[in-house]
Amino acid sequence: MIGKLNHIAIVVPDLSAATAIYRDTLGADVSTPVDLPDHGVTTVFVNLPNTKIELLHPLGENSPVAKFLANNPSGGMHHVCYEVDDIYAARDKLLEDGARVLGSPEPKNGAHGKPVLFLHPKDFCGTLVEIEQV
Ligand code: CO
């Protein structure tokens, strides 16, 4: 059901320092910061030949990554995102198999303007999983 790895998201305490590490130390192609107020994050996209890394930093009062950063002050891997062809078919199969969707089971538009859902880490080997319809 899942296809390509779309991205890995890493929450960072200092977005410009993290951007510099990826751009200067690791020599990657990085974007300028993008504010996503609907998602409560500012993102820098790191474009790799086969996937992307999303550096996330909390934006606003109720950022969904603020608590993660409080628990992981140096930052850390937040979620992995897998591509699916049909997010509704994927969701229905996952729910049928007993997996839990976080929040509303209605897909929301994610960072790339495409429908996404998040799945409970306890159902996926301790890792928060995002699925994105491409
Ligand atoms: Co993501």
Tab-separated table of C-alpha atoms and ligand atoms in Angstrom:
chain	number	residue	atom	x	y	z
A	1	MET	CA	0.000	0.000	0.000
A	2	ILE	CA	2.669	2.558	0.933
A	3	GLY	CA	4.915	3.837	-1.796
A	4	LYS	CA	7.919	6.149	-1.684
A	5	LEU	CA	9.303	7.774	1.428
A	6	ASN	CA	8.125	11.342	0.877
A	7	HIS	CA	10.003	12.939	3.764
A	8	ILE	CA	11.421	12.604	7.237
A	9	ALA	CA	10.556	15.433	9.624
A	10	ILE	CA	13.005	16.604	12.254
A	11	VAL	CA	12.017	19.095	14.947
A	12	VAL	CA	14.818	21.553	15.716
A	13	PRO	CA	15.289	24.156	18.457
A	14	ASP	CA	17.061	26.642	16.140
A	15	LEU	CA	15.920	26.652	12.540
A	16	SER	CA	18.730	28.792	11.125
A	17	ALA	CA	21.397	26.735	12.900
A	18	ALA	CA	19.799	23.521	11.604
A	19	THR	CA	19.567	24.983	8.089
A	20	ALA	CA	23.264	25.882	8.230
A	21	ILE	CA	24.167	22.323	9.279
A	22	TYR	CA	22.276	20.832	6.336
A	23	ARG	CA	23.439	23.472	3.839
A	24	ASP	CA	27.055	24.029	4.895
A	25	THR	CA	28.167	20.932	6.796
A	26	LEU	CA	26.159	18.349	4.864
A	27	GLY	CA	26.153	20.248	1.558
A	28	ALA	CA	22.447	19.849	0.854
A	29	ASP	CA	20.047	21.989	-1.155
A	30	VAL	CA	17.813	23.818	1.369
A	31	SER	CA	14.787	26.087	0.947
A	32	THR	CA	14.106	29.402	2.638
A	33	PRO	CA	11.899	29.062	5.753
A	34	VAL	CA	8.181	28.641	5.043
A	35	ASP	CA	5.585	29.526	7.709
A	36	LEU	CA	2.661	27.128	7.843
A	37	PRO	CA	0.320	28.804	10.352
A	38	ASP	CA	-2.392	26.155	9.857
A	39	HIS	CA	0.069	23.516	11.024
A	40	GLY	CA	1.773	25.590	13.713
A	41	VAL	CA	5.226	25.136	12.226
A	42	THR	CA	7.897	26.915	10.249
A	43	THR	CA	9.565	24.530	7.820
A	44	VAL	CA	12.786	24.408	5.875
A	45	PHE	CA	12.793	21.782	3.148
A	46	VAL	CA	16.034	19.918	2.529
A	47	ASN	CA	15.893	18.464	-0.977
A	48	LEU	CA	17.789	15.212	-1.360
A	49	PRO	CA	17.982	13.242	-4.606
A	50	ASN	CA	15.609	10.537	-3.361
A	51	THR	CA	13.531	12.204	-0.642
A	52	LYS	CA	13.185	15.316	1.517
A	53	ILE	CA	13.992	16.240	5.070
A	54	GLU	CA	11.673	18.736	6.696
A	55	LEU	CA	13.187	20.781	9.477
A	56	LEU	CA	10.316	21.869	11.729
A	57	HIS	CA	10.211	24.603	14.321
A	58	PRO	CA	7.171	25.589	16.419
A	59	LEU	CA	5.139	28.559	15.141
A	60	GLY	CA	2.506	30.261	17.313
A	61	GLU	CA	0.889	29.359	20.600
A	62	ASN	CA	-0.511	25.899	20.018
A	63	SER	CA	2.145	24.338	17.858
A	64	PRO	CA	1.805	20.544	17.684
A	65	VAL	CA	5.607	20.247	17.886
A	66	ALA	CA	6.125	22.486	20.955
A	67	LYS	CA	5.675	19.620	23.423
A	68	PHE	CA	7.995	17.413	21.392
A	69	LEU	CA	10.672	20.091	21.580
A	70	ALA	CA	10.101	20.527	25.326
A	71	ASN	CA	10.678	16.764	25.733
A	72	ASN	CA	13.605	16.738	23.265
A	73	PRO	CA	15.424	20.051	23.771
A	74	SER	CA	18.151	19.210	21.231
A	75	GLY	CA	15.509	18.299	18.648
A	76	GLY	CA	14.898	14.903	17.105
A	77	MET	CA	13.147	12.851	14.468
A	78	HIS	CA	9.432	13.603	14.603
A	79	HIS	CA	7.759	11.557	11.862
A	80	VAL	CA	8.199	9.735	8.589
A	81	CYS	CA	5.883	10.322	5.639
A	82	TYR	CA	4.969	7.616	3.156
A	83	GLU	CA	3.177	8.226	-0.109
A	84	VAL	CA	-0.098	6.507	-0.933
A	85	ASP	CA	-2.142	6.564	-4.136
A	86	ASP	CA	-5.541	6.865	-2.463
A	87	ILE	CA	-5.669	8.276	1.050
A	88	TYR	CA	-9.284	7.231	1.662
A	89	ALA	CA	-8.630	3.628	0.643
A	90	ALA	CA	-5.463	3.639	2.760
A	91	ARG	CA	-7.310	5.088	5.756
A	92	ASP	CA	-10.134	2.563	5.497
A	93	LYS	CA	-7.718	-0.356	5.327
A	94	LEU	CA	-5.697	0.969	8.285
A	95	LEU	CA	-8.819	1.486	10.416
A	96	GLU	CA	-10.064	-1.978	9.454
A	97	ASP	CA	-6.733	-3.393	10.639
A	98	GLY	CA	-7.113	-1.611	13.987
A	99	ALA	CA	-4.657	1.239	13.435
A	100	ARG	CA	-5.523	4.587	14.992
A	101	VAL	CA	-5.678	7.807	13.016
A	102	LEU	CA	-4.729	10.869	15.086
A	103	GLY	CA	-7.375	13.593	15.213
A	104	SER	CA	-10.106	13.697	12.631
A	105	PRO	CA	-10.223	10.764	10.190
A	106	GLU	CA	-10.868	13.320	7.446
A	107	PRO	CA	-7.584	14.026	5.615
A	108	LYS	CA	-6.235	17.588	5.921
A	109	ASN	CA	-3.986	19.368	3.450
A	110	GLY	CA	-0.361	18.959	4.519
A	111	ALA	CA	2.798	20.956	3.952
A	112	HIS	CA	2.715	20.282	0.204
A	113	GLY	CA	-0.974	21.122	-0.225
A	114	LYS	CA	-1.852	17.440	-0.547
A	115	PRO	CA	-4.142	15.404	1.725
A	116	VAL	CA	-2.440	13.823	4.727
A	117	LEU	CA	-3.287	11.791	7.833
A	118	PHE	CA	-1.203	10.972	10.889
A	119	LEU	CA	-1.168	7.508	12.454
A	120	HIS	CA	-0.619	6.652	16.098
A	121	PRO	CA	3.052	5.881	16.886
A	122	LYS	CA	2.083	2.991	19.175
A	123	ASP	CA	0.608	1.175	16.178
A	124	PHE	CA	3.740	1.686	14.030
A	125	CYS	CA	6.805	0.577	15.927
A	126	GLY	CA	6.983	3.709	18.049
A	127	THR	CA	7.165	6.064	15.074
A	128	LEU	CA	4.665	8.749	14.156
A	129	VAL	CA	3.656	8.011	10.565
A	130	GLU	CA	2.177	10.482	8.103
A	131	ILE	CA	0.586	9.246	4.910
A	132	GLU	CA	0.256	11.622	1.988
A	133	GLN	CA	-1.715	11.174	-1.187
A	134	VAL	CA	0.466	12.130	-4.142
B	1	CO	CO	5.324	15.665	7.387
